[in-house]
Coordinates of C-alpha atoms in Angstrom, one line a residue:
E1 CA 101.8 67.3 99.7
I2 CA 99.2 65.8 97.2
C3 CA 100.6 63.2 94.8
D4 CA 99.2 60.3 92.8
A5 CA 99.1 56.9 94.6
D6 CA 97.4 53.6 94.3
E7 CA 95.5 52.5 97.4
E8 CA 96.1 48.7 96.9
K9 CA 99.8 49.0 95.9
D10 CA 101.1 52.0 98.0
E11 CA 99.0 51.9 101.2
G12 CA 100.4 50.0 104.2
Q13 CA 103.3 49.7 106.8
Y14 CA 106.9 50.5 105.7
H15 CA 110.2 50.2 107.5
V16 CA 112.3 53.1 106.2
C17 CA 116.0 53.6 106.8
V18 CA 118.2 56.6 105.9
A19 CA 122.0 56.4 105.9
K20 CA 124.3 59.4 106.2
D21 CA 128.0 59.5 107.2
D22 CA 128.0 55.9 108.1
V23 CA 125.0 56.4 110.4
T24 CA 121.8 54.7 109.6
D25 CA 118.5 55.7 111.1
C26 CA 115.4 53.6 110.7
V27 CA 111.7 54.2 111.4
D28 CA 108.4 52.5 110.9
I29 CA 105.9 54.5 109.0
E30 CA 102.3 54.0 107.8
V31 CA 101.3 55.3 104.4
R32 CA 97.6 55.9 103.9
V33 CA 96.2 56.9 100.6
L34 CA 93.5 59.6 100.9
V35 CA 90.9 60.4 98.2
T36 CA 90.6 64.1 97.1
C37 CA 87.6 66.1 96.1
E38 CA 88.1 68.6 93.3
L39 CA 86.1 71.7 93.9
E40 CA 85.7 75.0 91.9
D41 CA 87.8 76.8 94.6
G42 CA 90.5 74.1 95.1
I43 CA 91.0 70.6 96.3
K44 CA 89.8 69.0 99.6
T45 CA 91.2 65.8 101.1
E46 CA 89.0 62.9 102.3
G47 CA 87.6 63.8 105.7
D48 CA 87.9 67.6 105.3
T49 CA 84.9 69.6 106.2
W50 CA 83.9 73.1 105.2
E51 CA 80.9 75.4 105.1
E52 CA 79.1 76.6 102.0
G53 CA 77.0 79.7 102.8
E54 CA 75.5 80.2 106.2
W55 CA 73.5 77.0 106.6
T56 CA 75.3 74.2 104.7
L57 CA 78.1 71.9 106.0
C58 CA 80.1 69.8 103.5
E59 CA 82.6 66.9 103.8
C60 CA 84.9 65.2 101.3
T61 CA 83.8 61.5 101.3
P62 CA 86.0 58.4 100.7
Y63 CA 84.4 58.2 97.3
G64 CA 85.9 61.5 96.1
E65 CA 82.6 63.3 96.3
A66 CA 81.5 66.4 98.3
E67 CA 78.5 65.5 100.5
C68 CA 76.6 68.5 101.9
V69 CA 73.9 68.5 104.5
C70 CA 71.8 71.3 106.1
K71 CA 72.8 72.5 109.6
T72 CA 70.0 71.4 112.0
D73 CA 70.9 73.7 114.9
Q74 CA 69.4 76.9 113.4
G75 CA 67.1 77.7 116.4
V76 CA 63.9 77.4 114.4
E77 CA 60.9 76.0 116.2
C78 CA 57.6 75.3 114.4
H79 CA 54.1 75.2 115.8
E80 CA 52.3 71.9 116.3
S81 CA 50.3 72.5 113.1
E82 CA 53.4 73.3 111.1
E83 CA 56.2 71.2 109.6
L84 CA 60.0 72.0 109.7
Y85 CA 61.8 71.8 106.4
Y86 CA 65.0 73.1 104.8
D87 CA 64.8 75.2 101.6
S88 CA 67.2 75.0 98.6
D89 CA 69.7 77.2 100.6
C90 CA 69.4 74.9 103.6
K91 CA 67.6 77.6 105.6
A92 CA 65.3 76.1 108.2
R93 CA 61.6 77.2 107.7
C94 CA 58.1 76.3 108.8
S95 CA 55.3 75.3 106.5
R96 CA 51.7 74.4 107.1
E97 CA 50.7 70.8 107.2
R98 CA 50.3 68.9 103.9
A99 CA 47.0 68.8 102.0
T100 CA 45.5 66.0 99.9
C101 CA 43.3 66.1 96.8
S102 CA 41.2 63.0 96.0
V103 CA 39.6 61.6 92.8
T104 CA 37.3 58.6 93.2
G105 CA 34.6 56.8 91.3
D106 CA 32.8 58.3 88.3
P107 CA 34.6 60.7 89.1
H108 CA 34.2 62.6 92.3
Y109 CA 36.7 65.3 93.2
K110 CA 37.7 66.6 96.6
T111 CA 40.0 69.6 96.3
F112 CA 42.8 70.6 98.6
D113 CA 40.4 73.0 100.3
G114 CA 37.7 70.3 100.7
Y115 CA 35.4 71.5 97.9
R116 CA 33.6 68.6 96.2
H117 CA 32.6 68.6 92.5
D118 CA 31.8 66.0 89.9
F119 CA 33.2 66.4 86.4
Q120 CA 32.9 63.7 83.7
G121 CA 35.0 64.9 80.8
A122 CA 34.7 61.6 79.0
N123 CA 37.7 60.1 77.2
C124 CA 40.0 63.1 77.7
H125 CA 43.1 64.0 79.7
F126 CA 42.8 66.8 82.3
T127 CA 45.3 68.6 84.6
L128 CA 44.6 67.5 88.2
I129 CA 47.4 69.5 89.7
K130 CA 49.8 72.1 88.2
T131 CA 52.6 73.8 90.1
D132 CA 55.9 75.4 89.1
H133 CA 57.7 72.1 89.6
F134 CA 55.3 69.3 88.3
Q135 CA 52.1 68.6 86.6
L136 CA 49.8 65.7 87.4
I137 CA 47.3 64.6 84.7
G138 CA 44.4 62.2 84.8
K139 CA 42.4 60.6 82.1
N140 CA 38.6 60.4 82.4
G141 CA 37.8 57.4 80.3
R142 CA 34.3 56.1 79.4
R143 CA 33.1 52.9 81.0
Y144 CA 30.2 50.6 80.3
D145 CA 29.7 52.3 76.9
A146 CA 28.0 55.2 78.7
E147 CA 28.5 58.5 76.9
N148 CA 27.9 60.7 80.0
V149 CA 29.7 58.7 82.7
S150 CA 33.5 58.4 83.0
W151 CA 36.1 57.2 85.5
N152 CA 39.7 58.2 86.1
D153 CA 41.5 55.3 84.4
E154 CA 45.1 56.5 84.1
I155 CA 47.6 59.1 85.4
Q156 CA 50.6 61.0 84.0
L157 CA 53.2 62.9 86.0
H158 CA 55.6 65.4 84.4
F159 CA 58.5 66.3 86.6
N160 CA 62.0 67.6 85.8
G161 CA 61.9 66.5 82.2
V162 CA 60.6 63.0 83.0
E163 CA 57.2 61.6 82.2
I164 CA 55.7 58.8 84.3
W165 CA 52.5 57.0 83.1
S166 CA 50.4 54.5 85.0
G167 CA 47.2 52.8 83.9
A168 CA 45.1 49.8 84.7
N169 CA 46.3 47.3 87.2
G170 CA 49.3 49.4 88.2
E171 CA 51.4 49.2 85.0
V172 CA 54.0 52.0 85.0
I173 CA 55.9 53.3 82.0
M174 CA 58.6 56.0 81.9
G175 CA 59.3 57.1 78.4
D176 CA 59.5 53.8 76.5
T177 CA 60.5 51.7 79.5
V178 CA 58.2 49.6 81.5
L179 CA 59.2 49.9 85.2
G180 CA 59.4 47.0 87.7
S181 CA 58.3 47.0 91.3
S182 CA 60.5 50.0 92.2
Y183 CA 62.4 52.8 90.7
K184 CA 64.3 55.8 92.0
K185 CA 66.2 58.6 90.2
I186 CA 68.2 61.4 92.0
W187 CA 69.5 64.4 90.2
R188 CA 72.6 66.3 91.1
D189 CA 70.6 69.2 92.6
G190 CA 69.0 66.8 95.0
K191 CA 65.6 66.5 93.3
S192 CA 64.3 62.9 93.1
L193 CA 61.6 60.8 91.7
E194 CA 60.6 57.5 93.3
V195 CA 58.1 54.9 92.1
S196 CA 57.0 51.8 94.1
K197 CA 54.2 49.2 93.6
A198 CA 52.1 47.2 95.9
G199 CA 49.8 44.9 94.1
S200 CA 47.9 47.0 91.6
S201 CA 48.5 50.2 93.5
V202 CA 51.3 52.6 92.5
I203 CA 53.0 55.2 94.8
I204 CA 54.9 58.0 93.2
K205 CA 57.0 60.5 95.2
V206 CA 58.6 63.7 94.1
G207 CA 61.5 65.0 96.1
L208 CA 62.6 68.7 96.0
G209 CA 65.9 68.2 97.8
N210 CA 66.9 68.4 101.4
D211 CA 64.5 65.5 102.2
V212 CA 61.5 67.7 101.2
E213 CA 58.8 65.4 99.7
G214 CA 56.9 67.8 97.4
L215 CA 54.3 65.3 96.1
E216 CA 53.0 61.9 96.9
V217 CA 50.6 60.2 94.5
I218 CA 48.8 57.0 95.4
W219 CA 47.0 55.5 92.4
D220 CA 45.0 52.3 92.9
G221 CA 45.3 51.2 89.3
N222 CA 41.5 51.5 88.9
S223 CA 39.8 54.8 89.5
T224 CA 41.1 56.4 92.8
V225 CA 43.9 59.0 93.0
D226 CA 45.1 60.6 96.3
A227 CA 47.6 63.3 95.7
T228 CA 49.3 65.0 98.8
V229 CA 51.4 68.1 98.4
H230 CA 54.0 69.8 100.7
G231 CA 53.0 72.9 102.6
T232 CA 55.3 75.0 100.4
Y233 CA 52.7 74.7 97.6
F234 CA 50.1 76.6 99.7
G235 CA 48.6 79.2 97.3
K236 CA 50.6 77.7 94.4
T237 CA 48.4 75.0 92.9
S238 CA 45.8 75.0 90.1
G239 CA 43.9 72.4 88.1
L240 CA 40.9 70.2 88.9
C241 CA 42.2 69.9 92.5
G242 CA 41.7 73.6 92.9
V243 CA 43.7 76.5 94.4
W244 CA 45.0 75.5 97.8
D245 CA 44.4 78.6 99.9
L246 CA 41.7 77.6 102.4
N247 CA 39.1 79.4 100.3
D248 CA 36.9 76.8 98.6
K249 CA 35.0 79.7 96.9
N250 CA 37.7 80.0 94.2
D251 CA 38.4 76.3 93.6
L252 CA 36.6 76.4 90.2
Q253 CA 39.3 78.4 88.7
T254 CA 39.9 77.9 85.0
S255 CA 43.2 77.5 83.3
D256 CA 43.3 81.2 82.4
G257 CA 42.7 82.2 86.1
K258 CA 39.0 83.0 86.0
T259 CA 36.7 81.7 88.8
V260 CA 33.5 80.4 87.4
D261 CA 30.3 78.8 88.8
D262 CA 29.8 76.1 86.1
V263 CA 31.8 72.9 86.8
N264 CA 31.8 72.0 83.1
T265 CA 33.3 75.3 82.0
F266 CA 35.9 74.9 84.7
G267 CA 36.7 71.3 83.9
W268 CA 37.0 71.6 80.2
S269 CA 39.4 74.5 80.5
W270 CA 41.9 72.0 81.9
K271 CA 41.7 69.6 79.0
Q272 CA 45.0 68.5 77.5
E273 CA 45.7 67.9 73.8
D274 CA 44.8 64.4 72.8
A275 CA 45.1 62.4 69.6
E276 CA 42.6 63.6 67.0
G277 CA 39.2 62.0 67.4
Q278 CA 39.8 60.4 70.8
C279 CA 38.7 63.3 72.9
K280 CA 35.5 65.3 72.5
E281 CA 33.0 66.9 74.8
A282 CA 30.4 64.3 75.7
P283 CA 26.9 65.0 77.0
Q284 CA 26.9 65.7 80.7
P285 CA 24.6 63.8 83.1
P286 CA 21.3 65.6 84.0

């Protein structure tokens, strides 16, 4: 029977006696207060386990919360070039190995498919990577007062309603809050956002739940960005980092889905809205 109890006051050893017809029986008992978990389909007691769907095992924890994990014994084996992961339903699946896009110098881009291009886009913000889950933006700022040369000098990440900004020397701001050396947020659905700093470098990780790291961004606080995406994004990326599909012939795909030959047409199609007067198309280098 479930009843209200106080762990500190009620839990412990008791010597209980019952008298009837001049006969007294005594017994030593132990009372333990168990936490309950309230679920949509009823109440579970601390330590109870149950299944949700075919691939998820849950337990009522001592904190009164249901903790669920994916079953690992699903008989799925991946090839050496693949990575085992669990989807949102905890079904074990295999994905291809992760891929990385890099932005360096003034600025040089290497797409997920290995295609290299140079796009200046001075003093404007551009989409580096866009997926259904997140958007990574970089700013190509002018340096040395040169109108036709720029460097990536800040990044922005938009994920799950949160915006993270990082600029020179590794400063990190979320909304109106300046973050310290580390930060982590976990949502109820298992998604997560983690920020850590090492010197002037910043590492941002996006979690999709079930220990799936969807994105890792390493920003050196100066000009270099390395963005690595999970294999589940194969064929699902766009932006200056290109379409990840092992076909570098279509990496210059504009924001409206057209593949072009001119890198400036491609690059400017991914421009973000900026404050009036701050962003305008600068002369391109010869």
